[in-house]
CSV table of C-alpha atoms in Angstrom, one decimal:
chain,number,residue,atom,x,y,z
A,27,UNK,CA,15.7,-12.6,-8.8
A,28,UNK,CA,15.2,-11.3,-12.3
A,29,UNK,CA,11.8,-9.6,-13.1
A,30,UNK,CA,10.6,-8.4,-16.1
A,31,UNK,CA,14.0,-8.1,-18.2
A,32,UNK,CA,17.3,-9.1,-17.5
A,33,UNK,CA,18.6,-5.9,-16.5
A,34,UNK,CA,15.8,-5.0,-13.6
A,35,UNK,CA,16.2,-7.2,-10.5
A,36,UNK,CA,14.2,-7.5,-6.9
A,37,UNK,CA,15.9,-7.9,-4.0
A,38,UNK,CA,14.0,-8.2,-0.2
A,39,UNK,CA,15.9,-6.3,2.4
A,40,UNK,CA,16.8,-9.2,4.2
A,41,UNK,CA,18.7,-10.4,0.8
A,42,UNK,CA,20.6,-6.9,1.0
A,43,UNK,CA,20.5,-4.7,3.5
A,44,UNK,CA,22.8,-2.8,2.5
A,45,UNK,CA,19.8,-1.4,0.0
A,46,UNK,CA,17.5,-0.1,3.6
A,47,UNK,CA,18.9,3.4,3.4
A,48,UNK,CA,18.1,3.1,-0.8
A,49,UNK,CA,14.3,1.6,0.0
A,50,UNK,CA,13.6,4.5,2.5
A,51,UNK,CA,15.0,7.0,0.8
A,52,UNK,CA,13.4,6.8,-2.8
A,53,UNK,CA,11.7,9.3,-4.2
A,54,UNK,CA,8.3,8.5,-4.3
A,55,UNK,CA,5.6,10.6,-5.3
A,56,UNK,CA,3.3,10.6,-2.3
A,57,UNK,CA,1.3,13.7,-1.6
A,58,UNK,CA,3.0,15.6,1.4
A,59,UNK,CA,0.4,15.0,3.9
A,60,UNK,CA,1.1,11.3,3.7
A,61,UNK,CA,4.1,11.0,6.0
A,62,UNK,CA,6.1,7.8,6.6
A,63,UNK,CA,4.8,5.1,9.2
A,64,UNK,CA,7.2,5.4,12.3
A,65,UNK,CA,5.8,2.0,13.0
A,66,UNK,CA,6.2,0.5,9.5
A,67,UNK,CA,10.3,1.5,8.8
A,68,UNK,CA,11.2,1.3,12.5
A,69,UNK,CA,8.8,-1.8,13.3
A,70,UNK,CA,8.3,-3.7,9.9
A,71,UNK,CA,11.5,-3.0,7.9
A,72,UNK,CA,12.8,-4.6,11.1
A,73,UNK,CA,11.2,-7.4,11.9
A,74,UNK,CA,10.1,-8.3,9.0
A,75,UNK,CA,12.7,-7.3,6.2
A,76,UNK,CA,12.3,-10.4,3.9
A,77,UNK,CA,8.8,-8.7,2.8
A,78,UNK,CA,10.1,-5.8,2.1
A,79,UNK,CA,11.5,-5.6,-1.5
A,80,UNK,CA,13.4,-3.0,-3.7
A,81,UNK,CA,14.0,-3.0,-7.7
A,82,UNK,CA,17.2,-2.2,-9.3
A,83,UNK,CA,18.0,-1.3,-12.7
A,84,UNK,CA,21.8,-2.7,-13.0
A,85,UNK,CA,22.7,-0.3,-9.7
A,86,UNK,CA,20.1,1.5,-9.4
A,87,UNK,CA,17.2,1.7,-7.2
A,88,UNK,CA,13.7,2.2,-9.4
A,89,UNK,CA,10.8,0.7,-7.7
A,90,UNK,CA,10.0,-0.4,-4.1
A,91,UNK,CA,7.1,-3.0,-2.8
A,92,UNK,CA,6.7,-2.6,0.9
A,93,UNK,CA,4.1,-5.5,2.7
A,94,UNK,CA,3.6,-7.0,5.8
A,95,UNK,CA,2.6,-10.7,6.7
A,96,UNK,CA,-1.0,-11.0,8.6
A,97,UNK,CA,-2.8,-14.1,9.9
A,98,UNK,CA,-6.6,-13.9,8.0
A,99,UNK,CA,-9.1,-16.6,6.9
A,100,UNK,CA,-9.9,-15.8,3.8
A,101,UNK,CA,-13.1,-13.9,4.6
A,102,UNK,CA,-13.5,-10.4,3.1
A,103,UNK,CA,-16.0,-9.5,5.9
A,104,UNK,CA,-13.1,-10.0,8.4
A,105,UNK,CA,-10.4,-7.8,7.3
A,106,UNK,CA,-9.3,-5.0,9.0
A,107,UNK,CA,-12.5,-2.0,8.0
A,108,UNK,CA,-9.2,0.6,8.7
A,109,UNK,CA,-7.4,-1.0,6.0
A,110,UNK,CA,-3.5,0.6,6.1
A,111,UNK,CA,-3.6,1.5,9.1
A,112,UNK,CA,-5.5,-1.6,10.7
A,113,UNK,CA,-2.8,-4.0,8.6
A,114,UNK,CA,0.1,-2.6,10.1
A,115,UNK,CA,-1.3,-3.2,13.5
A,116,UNK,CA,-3.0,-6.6,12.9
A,117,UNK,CA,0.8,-7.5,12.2
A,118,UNK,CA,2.3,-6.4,14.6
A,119,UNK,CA,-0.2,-8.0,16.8
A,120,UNK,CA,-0.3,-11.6,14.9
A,121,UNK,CA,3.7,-11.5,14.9
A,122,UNK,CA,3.4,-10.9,18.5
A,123,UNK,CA,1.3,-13.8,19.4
A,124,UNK,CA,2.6,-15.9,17.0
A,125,UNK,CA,0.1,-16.5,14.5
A,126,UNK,CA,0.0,-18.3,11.1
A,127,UNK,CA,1.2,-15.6,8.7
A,128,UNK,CA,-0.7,-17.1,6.2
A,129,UNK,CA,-1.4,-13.5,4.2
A,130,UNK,CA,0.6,-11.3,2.9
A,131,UNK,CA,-0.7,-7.6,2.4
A,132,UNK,CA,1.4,-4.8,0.3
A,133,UNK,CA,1.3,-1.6,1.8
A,134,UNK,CA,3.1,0.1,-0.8
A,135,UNK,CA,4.1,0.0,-4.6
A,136,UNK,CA,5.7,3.0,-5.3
A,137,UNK,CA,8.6,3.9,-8.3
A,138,UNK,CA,11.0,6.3,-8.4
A,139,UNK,CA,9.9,9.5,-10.1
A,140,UNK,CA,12.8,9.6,-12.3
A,141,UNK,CA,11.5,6.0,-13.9
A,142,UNK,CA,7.7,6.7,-13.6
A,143,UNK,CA,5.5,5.6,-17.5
A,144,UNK,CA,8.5,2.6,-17.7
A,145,UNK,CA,5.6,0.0,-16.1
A,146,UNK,CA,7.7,-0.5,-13.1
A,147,UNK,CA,4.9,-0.8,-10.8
A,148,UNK,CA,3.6,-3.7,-13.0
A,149,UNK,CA,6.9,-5.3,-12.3
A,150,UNK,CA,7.3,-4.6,-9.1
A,151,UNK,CA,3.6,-6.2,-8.1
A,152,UNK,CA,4.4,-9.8,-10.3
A,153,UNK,CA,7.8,-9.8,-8.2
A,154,UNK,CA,5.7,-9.3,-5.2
A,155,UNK,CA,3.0,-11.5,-6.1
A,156,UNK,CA,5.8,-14.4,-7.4
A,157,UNK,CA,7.5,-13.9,-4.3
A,158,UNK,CA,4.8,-14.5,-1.7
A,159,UNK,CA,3.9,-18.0,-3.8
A,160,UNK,CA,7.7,-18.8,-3.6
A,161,UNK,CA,7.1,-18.7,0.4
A,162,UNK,CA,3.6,-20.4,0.2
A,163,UNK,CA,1.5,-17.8,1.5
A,164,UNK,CA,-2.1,-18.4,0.9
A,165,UNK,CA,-3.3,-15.3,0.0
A,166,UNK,CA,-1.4,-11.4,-1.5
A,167,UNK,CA,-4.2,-9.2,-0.6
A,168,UNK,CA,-4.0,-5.1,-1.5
A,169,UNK,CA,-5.8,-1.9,0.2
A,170,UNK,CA,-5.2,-0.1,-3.2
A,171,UNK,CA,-5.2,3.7,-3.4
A,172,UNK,CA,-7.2,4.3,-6.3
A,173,UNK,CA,-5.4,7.2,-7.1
A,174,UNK,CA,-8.0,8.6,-10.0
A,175,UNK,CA,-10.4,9.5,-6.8
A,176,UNK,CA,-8.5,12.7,-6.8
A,177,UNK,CA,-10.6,14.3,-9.9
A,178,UNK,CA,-13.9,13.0,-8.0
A,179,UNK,CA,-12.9,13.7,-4.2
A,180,UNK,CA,-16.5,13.8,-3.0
A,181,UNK,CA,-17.6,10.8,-4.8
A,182,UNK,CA,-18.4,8.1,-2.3
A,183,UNK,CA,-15.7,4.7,-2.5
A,184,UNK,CA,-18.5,2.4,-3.6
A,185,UNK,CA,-19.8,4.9,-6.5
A,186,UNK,CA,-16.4,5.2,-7.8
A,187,UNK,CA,-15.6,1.8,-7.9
A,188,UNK,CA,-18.2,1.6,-10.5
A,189,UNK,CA,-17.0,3.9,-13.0
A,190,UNK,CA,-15.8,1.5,-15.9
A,191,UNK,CA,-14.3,1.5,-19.5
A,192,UNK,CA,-16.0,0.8,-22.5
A,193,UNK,CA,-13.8,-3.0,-22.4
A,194,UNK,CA,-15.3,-3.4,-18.4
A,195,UNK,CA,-11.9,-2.5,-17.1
A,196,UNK,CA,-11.5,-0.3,-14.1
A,197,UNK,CA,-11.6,3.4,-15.2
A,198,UNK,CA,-9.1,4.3,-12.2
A,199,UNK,CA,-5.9,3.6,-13.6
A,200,UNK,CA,-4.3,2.2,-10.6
A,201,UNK,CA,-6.8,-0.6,-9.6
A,202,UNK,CA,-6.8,-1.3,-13.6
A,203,UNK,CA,-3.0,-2.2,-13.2
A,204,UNK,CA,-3.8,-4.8,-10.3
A,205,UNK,CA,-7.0,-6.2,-12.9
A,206,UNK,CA,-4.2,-6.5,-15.3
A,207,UNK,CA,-2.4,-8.8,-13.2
A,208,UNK,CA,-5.8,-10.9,-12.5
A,209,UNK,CA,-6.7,-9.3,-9.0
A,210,UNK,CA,-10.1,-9.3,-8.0
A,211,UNK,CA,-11.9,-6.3,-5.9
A,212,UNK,CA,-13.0,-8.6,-3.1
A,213,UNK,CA,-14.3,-5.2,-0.8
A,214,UNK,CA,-14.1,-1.1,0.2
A,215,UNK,CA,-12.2,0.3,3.4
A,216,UNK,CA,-13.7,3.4,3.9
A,217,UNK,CA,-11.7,4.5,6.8
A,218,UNK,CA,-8.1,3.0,5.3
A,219,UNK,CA,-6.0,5.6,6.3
A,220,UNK,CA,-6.5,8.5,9.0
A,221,UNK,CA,-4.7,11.7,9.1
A,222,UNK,CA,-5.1,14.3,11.5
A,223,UNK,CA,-3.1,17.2,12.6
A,224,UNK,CA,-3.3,21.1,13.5
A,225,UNK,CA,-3.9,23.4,10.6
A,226,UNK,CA,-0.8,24.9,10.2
A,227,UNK,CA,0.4,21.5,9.2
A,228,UNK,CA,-1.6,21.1,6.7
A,229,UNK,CA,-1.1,24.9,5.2
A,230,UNK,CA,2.7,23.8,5.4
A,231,UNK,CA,1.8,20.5,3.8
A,232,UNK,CA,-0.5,22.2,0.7
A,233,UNK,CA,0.4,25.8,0.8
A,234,UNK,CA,-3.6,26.3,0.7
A,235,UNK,CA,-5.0,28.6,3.4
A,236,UNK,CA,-7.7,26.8,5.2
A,237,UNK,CA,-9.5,29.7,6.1
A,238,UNK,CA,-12.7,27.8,6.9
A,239,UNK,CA,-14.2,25.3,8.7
A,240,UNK,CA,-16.1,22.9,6.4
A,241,UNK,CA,-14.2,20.5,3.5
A,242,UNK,CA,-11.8,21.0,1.4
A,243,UNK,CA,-10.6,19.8,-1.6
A,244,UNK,CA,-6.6,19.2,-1.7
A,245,UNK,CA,-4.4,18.1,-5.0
A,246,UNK,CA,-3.6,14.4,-4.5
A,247,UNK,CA,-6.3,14.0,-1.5
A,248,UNK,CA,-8.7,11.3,-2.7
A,249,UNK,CA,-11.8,12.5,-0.5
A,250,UNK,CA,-11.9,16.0,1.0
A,251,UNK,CA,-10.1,17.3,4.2
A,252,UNK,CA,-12.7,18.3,7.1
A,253,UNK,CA,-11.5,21.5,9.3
A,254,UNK,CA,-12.9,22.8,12.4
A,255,UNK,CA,-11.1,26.4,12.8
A,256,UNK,CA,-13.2,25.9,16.2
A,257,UNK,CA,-10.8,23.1,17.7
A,258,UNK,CA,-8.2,24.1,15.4
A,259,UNK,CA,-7.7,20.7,13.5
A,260,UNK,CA,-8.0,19.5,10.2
A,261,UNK,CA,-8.6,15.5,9.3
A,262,UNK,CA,-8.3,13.4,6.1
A,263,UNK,CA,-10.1,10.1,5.9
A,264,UNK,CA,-9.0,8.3,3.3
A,265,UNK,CA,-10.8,5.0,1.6
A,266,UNK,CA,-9.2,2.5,-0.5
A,267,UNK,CA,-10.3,-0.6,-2.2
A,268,UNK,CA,-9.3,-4.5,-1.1
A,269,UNK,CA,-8.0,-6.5,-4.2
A,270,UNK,CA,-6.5,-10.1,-4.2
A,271,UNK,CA,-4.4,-11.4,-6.0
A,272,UNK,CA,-4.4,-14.9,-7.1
A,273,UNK,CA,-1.1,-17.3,-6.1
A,274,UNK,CA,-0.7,-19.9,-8.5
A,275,UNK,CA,0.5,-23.3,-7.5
A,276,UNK,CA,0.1,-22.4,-3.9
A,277,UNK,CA,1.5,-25.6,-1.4
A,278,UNK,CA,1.6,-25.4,1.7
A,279,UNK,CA,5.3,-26.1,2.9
A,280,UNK,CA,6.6,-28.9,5.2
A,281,UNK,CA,6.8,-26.7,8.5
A,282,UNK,CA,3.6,-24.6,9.4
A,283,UNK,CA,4.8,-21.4,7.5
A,284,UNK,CA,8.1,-20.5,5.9
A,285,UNK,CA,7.6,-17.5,8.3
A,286,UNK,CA,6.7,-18.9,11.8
A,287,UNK,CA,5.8,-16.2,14.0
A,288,UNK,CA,8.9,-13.9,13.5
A,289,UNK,CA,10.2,-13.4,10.1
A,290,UNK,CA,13.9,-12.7,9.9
């Protein structure tokens, strides 16, 4: 489908999948201490390949949306307080016993860094978004990464959430694209994402020397790393922020869910 000009398109993986190698490989800026999910490309590109989508500009790749379908009733209070990492399980686990995949949940919105300031992301969520109507899901839910967080790192989630513009717009610039799009903050994950490993992985990973036990700050870290030089391990927690977006003209199709239990 065309998406925001004639020249960019979206595809879902299960449209070409000759583009999987392409989606994997793009070069997104994600701090070096995020690593790919095993369980999201092995598991989730797999199964579940129509959710996955990539942009192209004519030929080339630009922008990637990566989500995965959940069952969930529409209460804030009842999604998953791990966020990232409790989506990608709750999927795998509602695929499994054959839920309603009534939800679909982006993971990941990321552009290339060669086409970064084109508004790409912007394009890439309103494909996602149009997309999930088109299969009559009831609800496109986000944990965003409010990526501003890295200038205040020991700022708690719900302070920053409150830092606004002088218009009442979201100062972070990332949850202020998703605003733009009509997305509501509908609650906080604290604990969204967990990352823990020896030290020397993460002196690989920042080229600082984490010569202390305590917290540290890291570039690109949202919320400081905590080491213990005693145990030898470091561990990032990071938080992120729920948004929904809004489906328009939602209907429910004939069958229970274009997606059954197991997308293909």
């Amino acid at each position: 489908m065309s998406v925001g000009n004639d020249e960019v398109q979206a595809f879902s993986l299960a449209q070409r999948p000759d583009l999987t190698e392409a989606f994997v490989s793009l070069d997104v800026d994600w701090p070096a201490f995020i690593e790919s999910s095993p369980l999201l490309v092995y598991w989730g590109l797999d199964v579940h390949h129509r959710y996955q989508f990539i942009l192209l500009d004519r030929d080339t790749p630009v922008a990637r949306a990566a989500a995965l379908p959940i069952h969930w009733n529409g209460d804030p209070y009842t999604l998953p307080v791990r966020g990232w990492d409790g989506i990608v399980e709750q999927s795998l686990t509602d695929t499994h016993r054959g839920a309603t995949l009534n939800t679909l949940c982006a993971l990941e919105v990321g552009v290339s860094n060669e086409h970064a300031g084109r508004g790409l992301s912007r394009v890439a969520l309103t494909a996602l978004r149009d997309e999930a109507t088109r299969m009559g899901f009831e609800h496109l839910i986000v944990p965003v990464r409010p990526t501003g967080k890295a200038d205040y790192p020991d700022e708690p989630i719900h302070v920053y959430v409150t830092r606004r513009r002088d218009d009442g717009l979201f100062a972070d610039n990332w949850l202020r694209v998703h605003e733009h799009l009509g997305a509501r903050m509908i609650g906080l994950c604290p604990t969204a994402m967990t990352i823990s490993a020896p030290i020397y992985r993460w002196r690989q990973w920042t080229d600082l020397p984490f010569d202390r036990s305590g917290t540290v700050a890291v570039p690109g870290a949202i919320a400081p790393v905590m080491v213990n030089h005693h145990l030898d391990f470091a561990v990032y927690v990071e938080p992120n922020v729920w948004m929904e977006h809004t489906l328009t003209n939602f209907s429910r199709p004939s069958s229970s869910h274009p997606s059954g239990g197991n997308a293909q």
